[in-house]
Amino acid sequence: MSSQMLRRATVSGTVLLSLLAVPAHATADSAPAATGTAALAKPDLEGVRAVLRAARQQGAPGALARIDDRDTVYRAVTGVADRKTGRTISTLDRFRIGSVTKTFSAVVLLQLVDEKKLRLDTSVNHYLPGLLPDDRITVRHVLSHRSGLYDYTNDMFARTVPGFEAVRTKVFTYRELVKRSLRHARTNRPGAAYSYSNTNFVVAGMLIEKLTGRSVQTAYQDRIFEPLKLRDTFYVHPDTKLPGRHARGYLTPDTPGAALVDATRQTTSWAQSAGSIISTAGDLNTFLSALLRGKLTSAASLDQMQRWWKVNSNTSYGLGLRRRTLSCGVSVYGHTGAVQGYYTYAFTSKDGKRSLSAAVNTSNNGTVLNTMFGTLESAFCGKRAKTLRGSAAGVERYEDIAPGVVRD
C-alpha cells in the first residue's frame, strides 16, 4: 500500500482491518529540525557489535541489532536467546518491546484526529466522563506525559522480582490501573511539566477503545500491523506466551549476584496499551520508517507528534515519540522500551530512511540499558560510542518501569 493510500485510508476512516526514568520537569523545545539521511555517515557495524558484546559482559544473556539503511540491511548479534538450550539469539527473534508500544498507541489516536473523531486539546473527560479528577487534563497532556498523573508502576514494582511475581499472571482492567494512579497526588498541574507516567498511555488505550468501539488489539491490527505487513508484530494480552520464534526474557533481581528470573511468560496486563506489544527488529524499523515518512498519519498530525518538550540536554518528547540528539549532531526519532526481561531501542532518521532497532533479553540492569544507547551512535553517527560502561552523558538513568524508583 502506498503512502498516499495509507494516509487516505486513515483520514477517511476506511483503513484495512491496528522508560525510563527522566527528570520530572521539562520545558518547551523549539530546537530546529535535525538532519536527514543525506548527512549521515555510513553505519559502523563493528561499533554496534562492540556495544552488544559489552552489554553481554554486563549481564545480558543476548543482544541483537538491525539497521535498515535504504536498501541495505546490517545485522549483529551476540549471546543466547534461551539460557537453557543455548540457542543463539537472532534478529529474527520476537521480543516484548515495552514502551515502544506507546508510539503505536499515539499513532492510532493521531489517526483518529485525522478522522475528526478526536481533538488533542479537548479534555480527556469529554470522551471518558468522570475518569480523571481534573477536566483540564487534555489528550495532548496525556500523550506528552504532561498530565501530572502519578505512575502506578512506582508502587507496583518498588521491589522488582516480588512486584513482578505478584502481577505475572494477573489481568487488570484499564480502570483498575487508573484507580491505582489516582490514590496518589498528581505530580504537577496539567501542562506544567513533563513527568513520565505509564498511566498516561493506559488512558490512551481507553480513548482508543471508546472512540473506535473496538479493542486496542483490533485497532493496532487494522490500522498499523496489516497495512504495513508487520507479520511478526502482535498484541496478545492477556495471553502469557510469545508466539513463534522468540528470545526468552530474563529479569535481573535487585540483590546483586542473585540468579536471573525467566520473565518470558506473563500477561503484561500491568502495561497493556502502555507496553504490551511483541515485535521484531525488522518490523520495528518498518514501523518507524513508515511513521516518519508520513505513511501512517497526515502531515499535520505528524507535525503534532513532533512538537517537542525538552527532557534533558539531548532528549525531547513529543506525542508518544522521543527525539534523541547524538554526539554528531544528528537527531533520531522513536522510543525506548522496557518490560520485565527486555530492553529495546528503536529509532529512525528524520526522513525515515535509516532505522535501528536493538534489544537485549534482560531488564532491571541500568548499566546494560545505558550501554545500549551506544548502538545509536554507531548506527547514525558512524563511530564508536565514547563509553561502553553505561555512563554516557544525557542517557536515561533507568527504565520506563517504575520511573520514580531510583535504584542506581
Short mmCIF file of C-alpha atoms in Angstrom, two decimals:
data_model
loop_
_atom_site.label_atom_id
_atom_site.label_comp_id
_atom_site.label_asym_id
_atom_site.label_seq_id
_atom_site.Cartn_x
_atom_site.Cartn_y
_atom_site.Cartn_z
CA MET A 1 0.00 0.00 0.00
CA SER A 2 1.47 3.40 -0.98
CA SER A 3 1.97 6.26 1.45
CA GLN A 4 -0.89 8.18 -0.15
CA MET A 5 -3.19 5.19 0.10
CA LEU A 6 -2.32 4.60 3.75
CA ARG A 7 -2.89 8.24 4.64
CA ARG A 8 -6.13 8.45 2.65
CA ALA A 9 -7.42 5.30 4.36
CA THR A 10 -6.56 6.72 7.76
CA VAL A 11 -8.20 10.07 7.14
CA SER A 12 -11.38 8.59 5.71
CA GLY A 13 -11.69 6.01 8.45
CA THR A 14 -11.69 3.14 5.99
CA VAL A 15 -8.33 1.64 6.85
CA LEU A 16 -8.00 -2.09 6.32
CA LEU A 17 -8.58 -4.36 9.36
CA SER A 18 -4.05 -1.84 14.49
CA LEU A 19 11.01 4.08 30.35
CA LEU A 20 12.69 5.30 31.51
CA ALA A 21 13.41 7.49 34.43
CA VAL A 22 13.70 11.06 33.31
CA PRO A 23 13.70 14.44 35.01
CA ALA A 24 10.28 15.40 36.35
CA HIS A 25 10.32 18.82 34.72
CA ALA A 26 10.86 19.93 31.17
CA THR A 27 10.35 22.99 29.04
CA ALA A 28 9.02 23.63 25.56
CA ASP A 29 11.69 22.82 22.99
CA SER A 30 11.84 24.96 19.88
CA ALA A 31 15.07 23.47 18.51
CA PRO A 32 15.22 23.29 14.68
CA ALA A 33 14.61 20.05 12.84
CA ALA A 34 17.66 17.78 12.64
CA THR A 35 19.44 16.50 9.58
CA GLY A 36 18.14 13.68 7.41
CA THR A 37 19.86 10.61 5.99
CA ALA A 38 21.82 12.62 3.40
CA ALA A 39 24.10 13.89 6.18
CA LEU A 40 24.63 10.53 7.85
CA ALA A 41 27.93 8.69 7.84
CA LYS A 42 27.99 5.00 6.95
CA PRO A 43 26.93 2.85 9.91
CA ASP A 44 29.77 1.44 11.99
CA LEU A 45 28.67 -2.18 12.26
CA GLU A 46 31.74 -3.17 14.25
CA GLY A 47 30.90 -0.40 16.69
CA VAL A 48 27.40 -1.84 17.07
CA ARG A 49 28.88 -5.28 17.68
CA ALA A 50 31.18 -3.83 20.36
CA VAL A 51 28.18 -2.34 22.17
CA LEU A 52 26.33 -5.67 22.07
CA ARG A 53 29.36 -7.52 23.40
CA ALA A 54 29.69 -5.01 26.23
CA ALA A 55 26.02 -5.43 27.14
CA ARG A 56 26.51 -9.17 27.29
CA GLN A 57 29.53 -8.79 29.56
CA GLN A 58 27.40 -6.57 31.81
CA GLY A 59 24.72 -9.19 32.31
CA ALA A 60 22.54 -9.55 29.21
CA PRO A 61 22.24 -13.19 28.07
CA GLY A 62 21.86 -12.00 24.47
CA ALA A 63 21.80 -8.82 22.40
CA LEU A 64 20.74 -8.02 18.84
CA ALA A 65 20.61 -5.08 16.46
CA ARG A 66 19.34 -4.48 12.95
CA ILE A 67 19.94 -1.40 10.80
CA ASP A 68 17.82 -0.77 7.70
CA ASP A 69 19.60 1.84 5.57
CA ARG A 70 17.66 2.43 2.36
CA ASP A 71 18.24 -0.87 0.50
CA THR A 72 20.95 -2.21 2.79
CA VAL A 73 20.36 -4.27 5.94
CA TYR A 74 23.01 -4.68 8.64
CA ARG A 75 22.63 -7.29 11.39
CA ALA A 76 24.57 -8.00 14.57
CA VAL A 77 24.01 -10.48 17.40
CA THR A 78 25.79 -11.95 20.40
CA GLY A 79 24.82 -14.37 23.12
CA VAL A 80 21.78 -16.57 23.54
CA ALA A 81 18.03 -16.35 23.16
CA ASP A 82 17.48 -19.16 25.67
CA ARG A 83 19.82 -19.85 28.57
CA LYS A 84 18.63 -23.47 28.91
CA THR A 85 19.03 -24.56 25.30
CA GLY A 86 21.89 -22.22 24.46
CA ARG A 87 20.26 -21.22 21.17
CA THR A 88 21.99 -18.19 19.65
CA ILE A 89 19.87 -15.06 19.60
CA SER A 90 18.77 -13.84 16.16
CA THR A 91 17.49 -10.63 14.62
CA LEU A 92 14.50 -12.75 13.53
CA ASP A 93 13.52 -13.40 17.16
CA ARG A 94 10.39 -11.80 18.52
CA PHE A 95 10.57 -9.99 21.86
CA ARG A 96 8.48 -7.74 24.10
CA ILE A 97 9.06 -4.12 23.07
CA GLY A 98 7.80 -2.44 26.27
CA SER A 99 7.15 1.27 25.92
CA VAL A 100 7.84 1.38 22.19
CA THR A 101 4.16 0.35 22.31
CA LYS A 102 3.40 3.95 23.28
CA THR A 103 4.30 5.14 19.79
CA PHE A 104 1.83 2.67 18.27
CA SER A 105 -0.89 3.91 20.63
CA ALA A 106 -0.13 7.54 19.79
CA VAL A 107 -0.32 6.79 16.05
CA VAL A 108 -3.81 5.31 16.42
CA LEU A 109 -5.00 8.38 18.31
CA LEU A 110 -3.47 10.73 15.73
CA GLN A 111 -5.28 8.77 13.02
CA LEU A 112 -8.49 9.40 14.96
CA VAL A 113 -7.58 13.11 14.97
CA ASP A 114 -7.28 12.88 11.17
CA GLU A 115 -10.71 11.27 11.08
CA LYS A 116 -12.08 14.17 13.19
CA LYS A 117 -13.13 11.80 15.95
CA LEU A 118 -10.69 13.29 18.46
CA ARG A 119 -9.25 16.71 19.32
CA LEU A 120 -5.88 16.93 21.02
CA ASP A 121 -6.70 19.96 23.14
CA THR A 122 -10.03 18.66 24.40
CA SER A 123 -10.40 17.32 27.94
CA VAL A 124 -10.00 13.58 28.37
CA ASN A 125 -13.15 13.69 30.48
CA HIS A 126 -15.10 14.89 27.44
CA TYR A 127 -14.52 11.46 25.89
CA LEU A 128 -14.34 9.44 29.12
CA PRO A 129 -16.70 11.27 31.51
CA GLY A 130 -15.61 11.26 35.14
CA LEU A 131 -12.44 9.23 34.57
CA LEU A 132 -9.94 11.88 35.75
CA PRO A 133 -10.13 14.30 38.68
CA ASP A 134 -9.34 17.39 36.57
CA ASP A 135 -11.18 18.50 33.45
CA ARG A 136 -8.09 20.49 32.43
CA ILE A 137 -6.20 17.30 31.51
CA THR A 138 -6.32 17.12 27.73
CA VAL A 139 -5.49 14.39 25.24
CA ARG A 140 -2.32 16.29 24.34
CA HIS A 141 -1.25 16.33 28.00
CA VAL A 142 -1.67 12.56 28.20
CA LEU A 143 0.29 11.81 25.02
CA SER A 144 3.15 14.13 26.01
CA HIS A 145 3.40 12.96 29.65
CA ARG A 146 2.32 16.37 30.93
CA SER A 147 -0.94 15.33 32.62
CA GLY A 148 0.53 15.12 36.12
CA LEU A 149 -0.97 11.65 36.61
CA TYR A 150 1.11 9.58 39.02
CA ASP A 151 2.74 6.44 37.60
CA TYR A 152 1.15 3.45 39.34
CA THR A 153 4.15 1.25 38.48
CA ASN A 154 6.23 3.06 41.10
CA ASP A 155 4.27 1.22 43.79
CA MET A 156 3.78 -1.95 41.79
CA PHE A 157 7.48 -2.55 41.14
CA ALA A 158 9.18 -0.84 44.07
CA ARG A 159 10.61 -4.33 44.72
CA THR A 160 11.48 -5.73 41.33
CA VAL A 161 11.04 -9.51 41.49
CA PRO A 162 8.30 -9.69 44.18
CA GLY A 163 6.40 -6.95 42.36
CA PHE A 164 6.66 -8.81 39.08
CA GLU A 165 5.64 -12.19 40.52
CA ALA A 166 2.58 -10.55 42.12
CA VAL A 167 1.27 -9.45 38.70
CA ARG A 168 2.84 -12.02 36.34
CA THR A 169 -0.47 -13.77 35.66
CA LYS A 170 -2.87 -11.08 36.87
CA VAL A 171 -5.33 -9.45 34.46
CA PHE A 172 -6.21 -5.82 35.12
CA THR A 173 -8.87 -3.60 33.62
CA TYR A 174 -7.81 -0.17 32.45
CA ARG A 175 -9.90 1.44 35.16
CA GLU A 176 -8.19 -0.61 37.86
CA LEU A 177 -4.83 0.73 36.73
CA VAL A 178 -6.09 4.33 36.61
CA LYS A 179 -7.51 3.95 40.13
CA ARG A 180 -4.08 2.86 41.37
CA SER A 181 -2.68 6.11 39.98
CA LEU A 182 -5.42 8.26 41.50
CA ARG A 183 -4.61 7.04 45.01
CA HIS A 184 -1.70 9.46 44.81
CA ALA A 185 -1.48 13.21 44.42
CA ARG A 186 -0.69 14.42 40.96
CA THR A 187 2.91 15.31 40.16
CA ASN A 188 2.07 18.73 38.65
CA ARG A 189 -0.81 20.75 37.27
CA PRO A 190 -1.91 19.81 33.73
CA GLY A 191 0.50 21.02 31.08
CA ALA A 192 3.02 22.47 33.54
CA ALA A 193 5.77 19.87 33.34
CA TYR A 194 6.92 16.62 31.78
CA SER A 195 6.74 13.62 34.12
CA TYR A 196 6.89 10.15 32.55
CA SER A 197 3.94 8.00 33.60
CA ASN A 198 2.56 4.73 32.25
CA THR A 199 -0.84 5.91 33.46
CA ASN A 200 -0.97 8.32 30.52
CA PHE A 201 -0.91 5.55 27.96
CA VAL A 202 -3.39 3.43 29.87
CA VAL A 203 -5.71 6.41 29.37
CA ALA A 204 -4.66 6.42 25.71
CA GLY A 205 -5.82 2.81 25.41
CA MET A 206 -9.16 3.70 26.94
CA LEU A 207 -9.57 6.52 24.43
CA ILE A 208 -8.77 4.17 21.54
CA GLU A 209 -11.38 1.65 22.65
CA LYS A 210 -14.03 4.30 23.35
CA LEU A 211 -13.63 6.09 20.03
CA THR A 212 -13.22 3.03 17.80
CA GLY A 213 -15.70 0.84 19.65
CA ARG A 214 -13.18 -2.00 19.39
CA SER A 215 -10.24 -3.40 21.35
CA VAL A 216 -6.77 -1.89 21.13
CA GLN A 217 -5.65 -5.22 19.67
CA THR A 218 -8.04 -4.74 16.76
CA ALA A 219 -7.09 -1.09 16.38
CA TYR A 220 -3.38 -1.92 16.15
CA GLN A 221 -4.06 -4.81 13.77
CA ASP A 222 -6.37 -2.95 11.40
CA ARG A 223 -4.61 0.40 11.38
CA ILE A 224 -0.89 -0.49 11.62
CA PHE A 225 0.06 -4.18 11.61
CA GLU A 226 -1.87 -5.19 8.50
CA PRO A 227 -1.35 -2.09 6.32
CA LEU A 228 2.41 -2.24 6.96
CA LYS A 229 2.51 -6.05 6.69
CA LEU A 230 4.12 -6.41 10.11
CA ARG A 231 3.94 -10.21 10.17
CA ASP A 232 5.95 -10.58 13.37
CA THR A 233 4.13 -7.98 15.46
CA PHE A 234 1.38 -8.94 17.90
CA TYR A 235 -0.74 -7.75 20.80
CA VAL A 236 -1.76 -10.93 22.62
CA HIS A 237 -2.89 -9.56 26.01
CA PRO A 238 -3.85 -11.28 28.26
CA ASP A 239 -2.20 -14.39 26.79
CA THR A 240 1.13 -15.07 28.51
CA LYS A 241 3.00 -16.60 25.55
CA LEU A 242 5.10 -15.02 22.84
CA PRO A 243 4.02 -16.62 19.55
CA GLY A 244 6.53 -18.37 17.31
CA ARG A 245 10.29 -17.97 17.46
CA HIS A 246 11.27 -15.61 20.25
CA ALA A 247 14.00 -14.64 22.68
CA ARG A 248 13.31 -15.52 26.30
CA GLY A 249 13.47 -12.58 28.69
CA TYR A 250 15.41 -12.54 31.97
CA LEU A 251 14.71 -10.16 34.85
CA THR A 252 17.66 -9.03 36.97
CA PRO A 253 16.85 -9.13 40.73
CA ASP A 254 17.59 -6.12 42.94
CA THR A 255 20.03 -8.21 45.01
CA PRO A 256 23.49 -8.15 43.38
CA GLY A 257 24.60 -11.58 42.24
CA ALA A 258 21.14 -13.18 42.53
CA ALA A 259 20.10 -15.51 39.72
CA LEU A 260 18.24 -14.08 36.74
CA VAL A 261 14.48 -14.75 36.70
CA ASP A 262 12.90 -16.05 33.49
CA ALA A 263 10.13 -13.49 32.92
CA THR A 264 9.14 -14.58 29.42
CA ARG A 265 5.65 -15.77 30.27
CA GLN A 266 3.46 -13.01 31.70
CA THR A 267 0.24 -11.23 30.85
CA THR A 268 1.88 -7.76 30.78
CA SER A 269 -1.58 -6.71 31.87
CA TRP A 270 0.00 -4.06 34.08
CA ALA A 271 1.09 -2.31 30.86
CA GLN A 272 -1.40 -3.06 28.04
CA SER A 273 -1.53 -0.03 25.67
CA ALA A 274 1.49 1.40 27.50
CA GLY A 275 3.81 -1.53 26.82
CA SER A 276 2.44 -4.92 25.71
CA ILE A 277 3.27 -5.24 22.01
CA ILE A 278 5.55 -8.06 20.78
CA SER A 279 7.65 -7.46 17.65
CA THR A 280 10.99 -7.94 15.89
CA ALA A 281 13.79 -5.55 14.99
CA GLY A 282 12.80 -5.65 11.34
CA ASP A 283 9.14 -4.85 11.97
CA LEU A 284 10.03 -2.00 14.33
CA ASN A 285 12.27 -0.47 11.67
CA THR A 286 9.47 -0.75 9.12
CA PHE A 287 7.01 0.90 11.51
CA LEU A 288 9.19 3.86 12.46
CA SER A 289 10.33 4.43 8.90
CA ALA A 290 6.71 4.48 7.73
CA LEU A 291 5.75 6.89 10.51
CA LEU A 292 8.48 9.46 9.80
CA ARG A 293 7.89 9.16 6.05
CA GLY A 294 4.26 10.14 6.53
CA LYS A 295 2.65 6.82 5.67
CA LEU A 296 0.57 6.45 8.84
CA THR A 297 -0.89 9.89 9.55
CA SER A 298 -1.50 13.16 7.80
CA ALA A 299 1.39 15.62 7.62
CA ALA A 300 -0.42 17.83 10.13
CA SER A 301 -0.70 15.01 12.67
CA LEU A 302 2.94 14.01 12.20
CA ASP A 303 3.82 17.63 12.90
CA GLN A 304 1.79 17.49 16.12
CA MET A 305 3.69 14.38 17.19
CA GLN A 306 6.91 16.36 16.78
CA ARG A 307 6.03 19.36 18.92
CA TRP A 308 8.73 18.78 21.48
CA TRP A 309 9.17 19.31 25.19
CA LYS A 310 12.75 19.29 26.38
CA VAL A 311 13.59 16.47 28.80
CA ASN A 312 17.35 16.87 29.12
CA SER A 313 20.31 18.14 27.11
CA ASN A 314 19.84 15.63 24.29
CA THR A 315 16.29 14.31 24.66
CA SER A 316 12.88 15.78 23.90
CA TYR A 317 9.41 14.22 23.94
CA GLY A 318 6.52 14.88 21.56
CA LEU A 319 3.30 12.85 21.42
CA GLY A 320 4.35 9.24 22.12
CA LEU A 321 7.63 9.95 20.34
CA ARG A 322 11.16 10.71 21.55
CA ARG A 323 13.82 12.77 19.81
CA ARG A 324 17.44 11.99 20.71
CA THR A 325 20.30 14.23 19.55
CA LEU A 326 23.54 12.30 19.16
CA SER A 327 27.15 13.41 19.59
CA CYS A 328 27.50 14.08 15.85
CA GLY A 329 24.55 16.50 15.90
CA VAL A 330 22.12 14.12 14.17
CA SER A 331 18.70 13.69 15.78
CA VAL A 332 16.84 10.39 15.69
CA TYR A 333 13.18 9.66 16.39
CA GLY A 334 11.50 6.73 18.11
CA HIS A 335 11.16 5.31 21.59
CA THR A 336 12.88 3.22 24.20
CA GLY A 337 11.20 0.25 25.82
CA ALA A 338 11.48 -1.81 28.97
CA VAL A 339 9.37 -4.67 30.18
CA GLN A 340 10.43 -7.45 32.53
CA GLY A 341 13.15 -9.35 30.66
CA TYR A 342 13.73 -6.98 27.75
CA TYR A 343 15.20 -3.58 26.81
CA THR A 344 14.62 -2.03 23.38
CA TYR A 345 15.97 0.98 21.47
CA ALA A 346 14.01 1.73 18.28
CA PHE A 347 14.82 4.91 16.34
CA THR A 348 14.85 6.27 12.80
CA SER A 349 16.29 9.27 10.97
CA LYS A 350 14.30 12.42 10.24
CA ASP A 351 13.45 11.19 6.76
CA GLY A 352 12.83 7.62 7.90
CA LYS A 353 15.43 6.19 5.52
CA ARG A 354 17.78 4.77 8.14
CA SER A 355 16.39 2.89 11.15
CA LEU A 356 17.90 0.98 14.03
CA SER A 357 16.25 -1.42 16.44
CA ALA A 358 18.37 -3.03 19.14
CA ALA A 359 17.34 -5.21 22.06
CA VAL A 360 18.70 -7.27 24.92
CA ASN A 361 16.88 -10.06 26.76
CA THR A 362 17.32 -8.68 30.25
CA SER A 363 15.99 -5.75 32.29
CA ASN A 364 16.43 -4.07 35.67
CA ASN A 365 20.08 -3.53 34.75
CA GLY A 366 20.74 0.17 34.30
CA THR A 367 24.29 -0.41 33.09
CA VAL A 368 23.12 -2.55 30.18
CA LEU A 369 20.34 -0.08 29.38
CA ASN A 370 22.69 2.85 29.07
CA THR A 371 25.35 0.86 27.23
CA MET A 372 22.80 0.02 24.53
CA PHE A 373 22.46 3.74 23.79
CA GLY A 374 25.80 3.32 22.02
CA THR A 375 24.10 1.43 19.20
CA LEU A 376 22.54 4.75 18.13
CA GLU A 377 25.94 6.45 17.97
CA SER A 378 27.39 3.70 15.79
CA ALA A 379 24.31 3.34 13.58
CA PHE A 380 23.66 7.02 12.88
CA CYS A 381 27.00 8.77 13.52
CA GLY A 382 29.19 6.05 12.07
CA LYS A 383 31.55 5.98 15.03
CA ARG A 384 32.21 4.00 18.17
CA ALA A 385 30.40 5.20 21.27
CA LYS A 386 32.72 7.05 23.65
CA THR A 387 31.71 4.82 26.54
CA LEU A 388 30.56 1.23 26.77
CA ARG A 389 30.05 1.27 30.50
CA GLY A 390 26.62 2.84 30.75
CA SER A 391 27.74 6.31 31.80
CA ALA A 392 27.23 8.31 28.64
CA ALA A 393 26.13 11.86 29.38
CA GLY A 394 22.43 12.54 28.97
CA VAL A 395 21.34 8.90 28.80
CA GLU A 396 18.28 7.99 30.86
CA ARG A 397 19.20 6.73 34.30
CA TYR A 398 16.66 3.97 34.37
CA GLU A 399 13.87 2.12 32.62
CA ASP A 400 10.27 3.03 31.96
CA ILE A 401 9.05 0.55 34.58
CA ALA A 402 8.65 2.45 37.88
CA PRO A 403 10.40 5.62 36.69
CA GLY A 404 10.14 7.16 40.15
CA VAL A 405 12.08 4.36 41.83
CA VAL A 406 15.81 5.12 41.88
CA ARG A 407 17.99 2.01 42.08
CA ASP A 408 21.37 3.11 40.74
#
